Coordinates of C-alpha atoms and ligand atoms in Angstrom, one line a residue:
M1 CA -27.3 -16.7 -13.1
A2 CA -28.8 -17.2 -9.6
G3 CA -31.1 -20.2 -9.3
S4 CA -34.2 -20.0 -7.1
S5 CA -32.7 -22.4 -4.5
M6 CA -29.6 -20.3 -4.1
P7 CA -28.9 -19.2 -0.5
P8 CA -29.5 -15.5 0.0
V9 CA -26.1 -15.1 1.8
R10 CA -22.9 -17.1 1.9
I11 CA -20.2 -16.8 4.5
G12 CA -16.5 -17.5 3.8
Q13 CA -13.2 -17.5 5.7
G14 CA -9.7 -17.5 4.5
W15 CA -6.2 -17.8 6.0
D16 CA -2.7 -17.5 4.6
T17 CA 0.9 -17.4 5.7
H18 CA 4.1 -16.4 4.0
R19 CA 7.7 -16.5 5.2
L20 CA 9.5 -13.3 6.0
V21 CA 12.9 -13.0 4.2
P22 CA 15.4 -10.3 3.4
G23 CA 15.3 -8.8 -0.1
R24 CA 11.6 -9.2 -0.8
P25 CA 9.0 -6.4 -0.7
L26 CA 6.4 -6.4 2.1
I27 CA 3.1 -5.9 0.2
L28 CA -0.1 -6.0 2.2
G29 CA -3.4 -5.3 0.6
G30 CA -1.5 -4.0 -2.4
I31 CA 0.4 -1.4 -0.4
Q32 CA 4.2 -1.7 -0.2
I33 CA 5.2 -1.2 3.5
P34 CA 8.7 0.1 4.1
S35 CA 10.6 -2.8 5.6
E36 CA 14.0 -4.6 5.4
I37 CA 12.3 -7.9 5.2
G38 CA 9.4 -9.0 3.0
L39 CA 7.3 -11.9 2.0
S40 CA 8.6 -14.8 0.0
G41 CA 6.3 -16.5 -2.5
H42 CA 5.7 -17.3 -6.1
S43 CA 3.4 -14.3 -6.6
D44 CA 3.9 -10.9 -4.9
A45 CA 3.0 -12.9 -1.7
D46 CA 0.3 -10.4 -0.6
V47 CA -0.9 -12.5 2.3
L48 CA -4.0 -10.3 2.9
F49 CA -5.2 -10.4 -0.7
H50 CA -4.6 -14.2 -0.6
A51 CA -6.7 -14.6 2.6
V52 CA -9.6 -12.5 1.2
T53 CA -9.4 -14.4 -2.1
D54 CA -9.7 -17.7 -0.3
A55 CA -12.6 -16.4 1.8
V56 CA -14.5 -15.5 -1.4
L57 CA -13.7 -18.9 -3.0
G58 CA -14.7 -20.6 0.3
A59 CA -18.0 -18.8 0.4
L60 CA -18.7 -20.1 -3.1
A61 CA -17.4 -23.6 -2.2
L62 CA -14.9 -23.3 -5.2
G63 CA -11.8 -24.7 -3.5
D64 CA -8.8 -22.5 -2.8
I65 CA -6.4 -20.1 -4.4
G66 CA -3.9 -22.7 -5.4
M67 CA -6.5 -24.7 -7.4
H68 CA -7.2 -21.6 -9.5
F69 CA -3.7 -20.2 -9.7
P70 CA -1.1 -23.0 -9.2
D71 CA 2.2 -21.7 -7.8
T72 CA 4.0 -23.9 -10.3
D73 CA 2.5 -21.9 -13.2
P74 CA 5.0 -19.4 -14.6
E75 CA 2.1 -17.2 -15.6
W76 CA 1.7 -16.3 -11.9
K77 CA 5.4 -15.7 -11.1
D78 CA 5.5 -12.3 -9.2
A79 CA 1.8 -11.8 -10.2
G80 CA 0.0 -8.9 -8.5
S81 CA -2.4 -10.7 -6.2
I82 CA -5.2 -8.3 -7.0
Q83 CA -5.8 -10.4 -10.1
F84 CA -6.6 -13.4 -7.9
L85 CA -9.0 -11.4 -5.8
K86 CA -10.7 -9.9 -8.9
H87 CA -11.0 -13.4 -10.4
A88 CA -12.7 -14.8 -7.3
L89 CA -15.1 -11.8 -7.3
K90 CA -15.9 -12.4 -10.9
L91 CA -16.7 -16.1 -10.1
A92 CA -19.1 -14.7 -7.4
A93 CA -20.8 -12.3 -9.8
Q94 CA -21.2 -15.0 -12.4
R95 CA -23.1 -17.0 -9.7
G96 CA -25.3 -14.0 -8.8
Y97 CA -23.4 -12.9 -5.6
A98 CA -21.9 -9.6 -4.6
L99 CA -19.6 -9.0 -1.6
A100 CA -21.4 -7.4 1.3
N101 CA -18.5 -6.9 3.7
V102 CA -14.9 -8.0 4.5
D103 CA -13.3 -8.3 7.9
S104 CA -9.6 -9.2 8.1
T105 CA -6.6 -9.5 10.5
I106 CA -2.9 -9.3 9.6
L107 CA -0.6 -11.0 12.1
L108 CA 2.9 -9.5 12.0
E109 CA 5.4 -8.9 14.7
R110 CA 7.1 -6.0 13.0
P111 CA 7.0 -3.5 11.4
K112 CA 4.0 -1.8 13.0
L113 CA 1.3 -1.4 10.5
K114 CA -1.2 1.0 12.1
E115 CA 0.1 4.1 10.2
F116 CA -0.7 2.2 7.0
R117 CA -4.2 1.1 8.0
G118 CA -5.9 3.9 6.0
A119 CA -4.0 3.1 2.8
I120 CA -4.5 -0.7 3.1
R121 CA -8.2 -0.4 3.8
E122 CA -8.7 2.1 1.0
N123 CA -6.8 -0.1 -1.4
L124 CA -8.7 -3.2 -0.3
S125 CA -12.0 -1.4 -0.6
C126 CA -11.2 -0.2 -4.2
A127 CA -10.0 -3.8 -5.1
V128 CA -13.3 -5.4 -3.9
G129 CA -15.6 -2.5 -4.9
L130 CA -17.0 -1.8 -1.4
P131 CA -17.4 1.4 0.6
L132 CA -14.8 1.9 3.3
D133 CA -17.2 1.2 6.1
C134 CA -17.7 -2.3 4.8
V135 CA -14.0 -3.1 4.9
S136 CA -12.2 -3.9 8.1
V137 CA -8.4 -4.5 8.5
K138 CA -7.0 -5.3 11.9
F139 CA -3.5 -5.9 13.1
K140 CA -2.0 -8.2 15.8
T141 CA 1.4 -9.2 16.8
G142 CA 2.2 -12.8 17.8
E143 CA 3.3 -11.6 21.3
R144 CA 6.8 -12.9 20.5
V145 CA 5.5 -16.5 20.4
G146 CA 5.4 -18.9 17.5
P147 CA 6.5 -18.2 13.9
V148 CA 4.7 -14.8 13.7
G149 CA 6.0 -13.8 17.2
E150 CA 9.5 -14.8 16.3
G151 CA 9.4 -12.7 13.1
L152 CA 9.6 -15.6 10.7
S153 CA 6.2 -15.2 9.1
C154 CA 3.2 -13.0 8.4
E155 CA -0.3 -14.4 8.5
A156 CA -3.7 -13.0 7.4
Q157 CA -7.2 -14.1 8.2
A158 CA -10.3 -12.9 6.4
A159 CA -14.1 -13.4 6.7
V160 CA -16.5 -12.3 4.0
L161 CA -20.2 -12.3 3.4
L162 CA -21.6 -12.7 -0.1
A163 CA -25.2 -11.6 -0.7
A164 CA -27.4 -12.6 -3.6
S165 CA -27.5 -9.7 -6.0
P166 CA -30.9 -8.2 -6.6
K167 CA -32.2 -9.4 -10.0
Ligands
C5P1 O1 -0.8 -7.8 19.2 P1 -1.3 -6.7 20.0 O2 -2.7 -6.8 20.4 O3 -0.4 -6.4 21.2 O4 -1.1 -5.4 19.1 C1 -1.4 -4.1 19.7 C2 -1.8 -3.2 18.6 O5 -0.7 -2.9 17.8 C3 -2.9 -3.7 17.7 O6 -4.1 -3.3 18.2 C4 -2.6 -3.1 16.4 O7 -3.4 -2.0 16.1 C5 -1.1 -2.7 16.5 N1 -0.2 -3.4 15.6 C6 0.3 -2.8 14.5 N2 1.2 -3.5 13.7 C7 1.5 -4.8 13.9 C8 0.9 -5.5 15.0 C9 0.0 -4.8 15.8 O8 0.1 -1.6 14.2 N3 2.4 -5.4 13.1
MG2 MG1 -0.3 -16.6 -0.2

């Protein structure tokens, strides 16, 4: 339950990176993108859901995703990352907060993602329970520089605003 001293809004930011490897699916925001390379990781390695989850946990000052879902725990092997996001949102609701909006950026050299923007946004908006116009997903290349630019990794960044739920 919300206490009287609880801030009316809380801001959070999250970042994640995963290595691109052959033989793994490329899942971004719960959408599988056709690609010969995908993201390695203990879970489904959905870098966007991980960044948004960390942003929500950060807004609540509740640590990071690895504290809640250790990557050494067999329970989370190949887990759908939507579970992590839903858990973070439940922690927010238990503290009297609801998500107001999400902004995010995926950094990936290739494949191009713009044709999947609608699907990724829609899936993220369903996952977090927000209307589409409160969910933003942007894409950037690494301009062929650094691990993203050299095609070695995919990164995601997210910012969220949590607002105290009306009582
Ligand atoms: O990185 P840069 O600004 O050159 O990207 C140009 C555009 O290409 C972006 O605005 C984005 O919409 C798109 N893009 C994409 N898929 C990526 C990277 C960028 O569709 N993997
Ligand atoms: Mg991750």
